[in-house]
Amino acid sequence: MLDADQIRDTMTRYVKLLCDGDVEGIMALYGSEPMVEDPVGAPAQVGREAVRAFYTAATPMLRAEITGPIRVAGQECAVPMLAEIDHGERKSYIDVIDVMR
């Protein structure tokens, strides 16, 4: 079981890997049965191949930065971020709260 500092370190690493477009590095952070629901309410991407496909599609156009404290409760955390999405001819910005376990 990870302690709060290890969870914070993992989330900081996750954001760096996300910005670097390192899909395999991101996948190494997940367990054997990963699930991603992004955005909240969208159909969940379940399993290693579905989650890998999600990050493969998302990382080339995405940059993110942590904008506040990483809050940890048990084995879950919430991370405030600003995401920049590059659509080619324009960029958009989204205030994000990633919640992970």
PDB file of C-alpha atoms in Angstrom:
ATOM      1  CA  MET A   1       0.000   0.000   0.000  1.00  0.00           C
ATOM      2  CA  LEU A   2       1.325   3.443  -0.918  1.00  0.00           C
ATOM      3  CA  ASP A   3       1.563   6.232   1.620  1.00  0.00           C
ATOM      4  CA  ALA A   4       0.414   9.794   0.890  1.00  0.00           C
ATOM      5  CA  ASP A   5       3.864  11.012  -0.198  1.00  0.00           C
ATOM      6  CA  GLN A   6       4.279   8.078  -2.597  1.00  0.00           C
ATOM      7  CA  ILE A   7       0.859   8.827  -4.105  1.00  0.00           C
ATOM      8  CA  ARG A   8       1.789  12.494  -4.573  1.00  0.00           C
ATOM      9  CA  ASP A   9       5.105  11.484  -6.185  1.00  0.00           C
ATOM     10  CA  THR A  10       3.299   9.049  -8.496  1.00  0.00           C
ATOM     11  CA  MET A  11       0.823  11.708  -9.597  1.00  0.00           C
ATOM     12  CA  THR A  12       3.620  14.196 -10.265  1.00  0.00           C
ATOM     13  CA  ARG A  13       5.341  11.517 -12.350  1.00  0.00           C
ATOM     14  CA  TYR A  14       2.063  10.752 -14.163  1.00  0.00           C
ATOM     15  CA  VAL A  15       1.699  14.382 -15.260  1.00  0.00           C
ATOM     16  CA  LYS A  16       5.301  14.466 -16.501  1.00  0.00           C
ATOM     17  CA  LEU A  17       4.777  11.236 -18.466  1.00  0.00           C
ATOM     18  CA  LEU A  18       1.536  12.649 -19.864  1.00  0.00           C
ATOM     19  CA  CYS A  19       3.310  15.789 -21.080  1.00  0.00           C
ATOM     20  CA  ASP A  20       6.172  13.721 -22.499  1.00  0.00           C
ATOM     21  CA  GLY A  21       3.709  11.543 -24.421  1.00  0.00           C
ATOM     22  CA  ASP A  22       5.170   8.455 -22.727  1.00  0.00           C
ATOM     23  CA  VAL A  23       2.238   6.047 -23.027  1.00  0.00           C
ATOM     24  CA  GLU A  24       4.229   3.013 -21.870  1.00  0.00           C
ATOM     25  CA  GLY A  25       5.458   4.949 -18.840  1.00  0.00           C
ATOM     26  CA  ILE A  26       1.863   5.870 -17.991  1.00  0.00           C
ATOM     27  CA  MET A  27       0.763   2.267 -18.452  1.00  0.00           C
ATOM     28  CA  ALA A  28       3.484   1.132 -16.019  1.00  0.00           C
ATOM     29  CA  LEU A  29       1.751   3.177 -13.305  1.00  0.00           C
ATOM     30  CA  TYR A  30      -1.503   1.236 -13.717  1.00  0.00           C
ATOM     31  CA  GLY A  31      -2.353  -2.160 -12.249  1.00  0.00           C
ATOM     32  CA  SER A  32      -3.397  -5.192 -14.255  1.00  0.00           C
ATOM     33  CA  GLU A  33      -7.044  -4.085 -14.685  1.00  0.00           C
ATOM     34  CA  PRO A  34      -6.943  -0.337 -15.413  1.00  0.00           C
ATOM     35  CA  MET A  35      -9.980   1.806 -16.084  1.00  0.00           C
ATOM     36  CA  VAL A  36     -10.212   5.391 -17.320  1.00  0.00           C
ATOM     37  CA  GLU A  37     -13.424   7.423 -17.351  1.00  0.00           C
ATOM     38  CA  ASP A  38     -12.617  10.673 -19.129  1.00  0.00           C
ATOM     39  CA  PRO A  39     -14.540  12.854 -19.109  1.00  0.00           C
ATOM     40  CA  VAL A  40     -16.676  11.874 -16.130  1.00  0.00           C
ATOM     41  CA  GLY A  41     -19.833  10.249 -17.435  1.00  0.00           C
ATOM     42  CA  ALA A  42     -18.239   9.004 -20.661  1.00  0.00           C
ATOM     43  CA  PRO A  43     -18.066   5.274 -21.279  1.00  0.00           C
ATOM     44  CA  ALA A  44     -15.176   3.834 -19.292  1.00  0.00           C
ATOM     45  CA  GLN A  45     -12.088   2.545 -21.083  1.00  0.00           C
ATOM     46  CA  VAL A  46     -11.487  -0.803 -19.370  1.00  0.00           C
ATOM     47  CA  GLY A  47      -8.455  -3.061 -19.681  1.00  0.00           C
ATOM     48  CA  ARG A  48      -4.869  -2.481 -20.714  1.00  0.00           C
ATOM     49  CA  GLU A  49      -5.479  -2.248 -24.460  1.00  0.00           C
ATOM     50  CA  ALA A  50      -8.410   0.179 -24.151  1.00  0.00           C
ATOM     51  CA  VAL A  51      -6.529   2.413 -21.695  1.00  0.00           C
ATOM     52  CA  ARG A  52      -3.372   2.303 -23.852  1.00  0.00           C
ATOM     53  CA  ALA A  53      -5.456   3.321 -26.893  1.00  0.00           C
ATOM     54  CA  PHE A  54      -6.970   6.207 -24.896  1.00  0.00           C
ATOM     55  CA  TYR A  55      -3.543   7.603 -23.942  1.00  0.00           C
ATOM     56  CA  THR A  56      -2.115   6.967 -27.413  1.00  0.00           C
ATOM     57  CA  ALA A  57      -4.856   9.169 -28.866  1.00  0.00           C
ATOM     58  CA  ALA A  58      -4.769  11.834 -26.132  1.00  0.00           C
ATOM     59  CA  THR A  59      -1.097  12.448 -25.372  1.00  0.00           C
ATOM     60  CA  PRO A  60       0.037  13.963 -28.701  1.00  0.00           C
ATOM     61  CA  MET A  61      -2.282  16.944 -28.261  1.00  0.00           C
ATOM     62  CA  LEU A  62      -2.247  17.318 -24.475  1.00  0.00           C
ATOM     63  CA  ARG A  63      -0.094  19.184 -21.991  1.00  0.00           C
ATOM     64  CA  ALA A  64      -0.978  19.561 -18.319  1.00  0.00           C
ATOM     65  CA  GLU A  65       0.366  21.226 -15.240  1.00  0.00           C
ATOM     66  CA  ILE A  66      -0.532  20.687 -11.617  1.00  0.00           C
ATOM     67  CA  THR A  67      -2.071  23.907 -10.281  1.00  0.00           C
ATOM     68  CA  GLY A  68      -2.586  23.140  -6.604  1.00  0.00           C
ATOM     69  CA  PRO A  69      -1.979  20.640  -3.854  1.00  0.00           C
ATOM     70  CA  ILE A  70      -2.475  16.943  -4.547  1.00  0.00           C
ATOM     71  CA  ARG A  71      -5.044  15.809  -2.015  1.00  0.00           C
ATOM     72  CA  VAL A  72      -4.808  12.235  -0.764  1.00  0.00           C
ATOM     73  CA  ALA A  73      -7.406  10.222   1.156  1.00  0.00           C
ATOM     74  CA  GLY A  74      -6.501   6.582   1.724  1.00  0.00           C
ATOM     75  CA  GLN A  75      -5.439   5.178  -1.651  1.00  0.00           C
ATOM     76  CA  GLU A  76      -7.253   7.846  -3.679  1.00  0.00           C
ATOM     77  CA  CYS A  77      -6.207  11.315  -4.709  1.00  0.00           C
ATOM     78  CA  ALA A  78      -7.508  14.419  -6.432  1.00  0.00           C
ATOM     79  CA  VAL A  79      -5.176  16.561  -8.514  1.00  0.00           C
ATOM     80  CA  PRO A  80      -6.060  20.037  -9.808  1.00  0.00           C
ATOM     81  CA  MET A  81      -4.562  20.683 -13.231  1.00  0.00           C
ATOM     82  CA  LEU A  82      -4.731  23.024 -16.172  1.00  0.00           C
ATOM     83  CA  ALA A  83      -4.861  21.056 -19.414  1.00  0.00           C
ATOM     84  CA  GLU A  84      -3.856  22.579 -22.743  1.00  0.00           C
ATOM     85  CA  ILE A  85      -5.277  20.819 -25.774  1.00  0.00           C
ATOM     86  CA  ASP A  86      -3.652  21.571 -29.119  1.00  0.00           C
ATOM     87  CA  HIS A  87      -6.213  21.250 -31.917  1.00  0.00           C
ATOM     88  CA  GLY A  88      -3.689  22.269 -34.569  1.00  0.00           C
ATOM     89  CA  GLU A  89      -5.039  25.664 -35.583  1.00  0.00           C
ATOM     90  CA  ARG A  90      -6.167  26.540 -32.079  1.00  0.00           C
ATOM     91  CA  LYS A  91      -5.595  25.624 -28.457  1.00  0.00           C
ATOM     92  CA  SER A  92      -8.118  25.239 -25.679  1.00  0.00           C
ATOM     93  CA  TYR A  93      -7.634  25.148 -21.929  1.00  0.00           C
ATOM     94  CA  ILE A  94      -9.578  23.174 -19.353  1.00  0.00           C
ATOM     95  CA  ASP A  95      -9.426  23.328 -15.565  1.00  0.00           C
ATOM     96  CA  VAL A  96      -9.280  19.682 -14.559  1.00  0.00           C
ATOM     97  CA  ILE A  97      -9.582  17.679 -11.370  1.00  0.00           C
ATOM     98  CA  ASP A  98      -8.144  14.202 -11.956  1.00  0.00           C
ATOM     99  CA  VAL A  99      -9.281  11.645  -9.398  1.00  0.00           C
ATOM    100  CA  MET A 100      -7.306   8.420  -9.229  1.00  0.00           C
ATOM    101  CA  ARG A 101      -7.004   5.332  -7.129  1.00  0.00           C
TER     102      ARG A 101
END
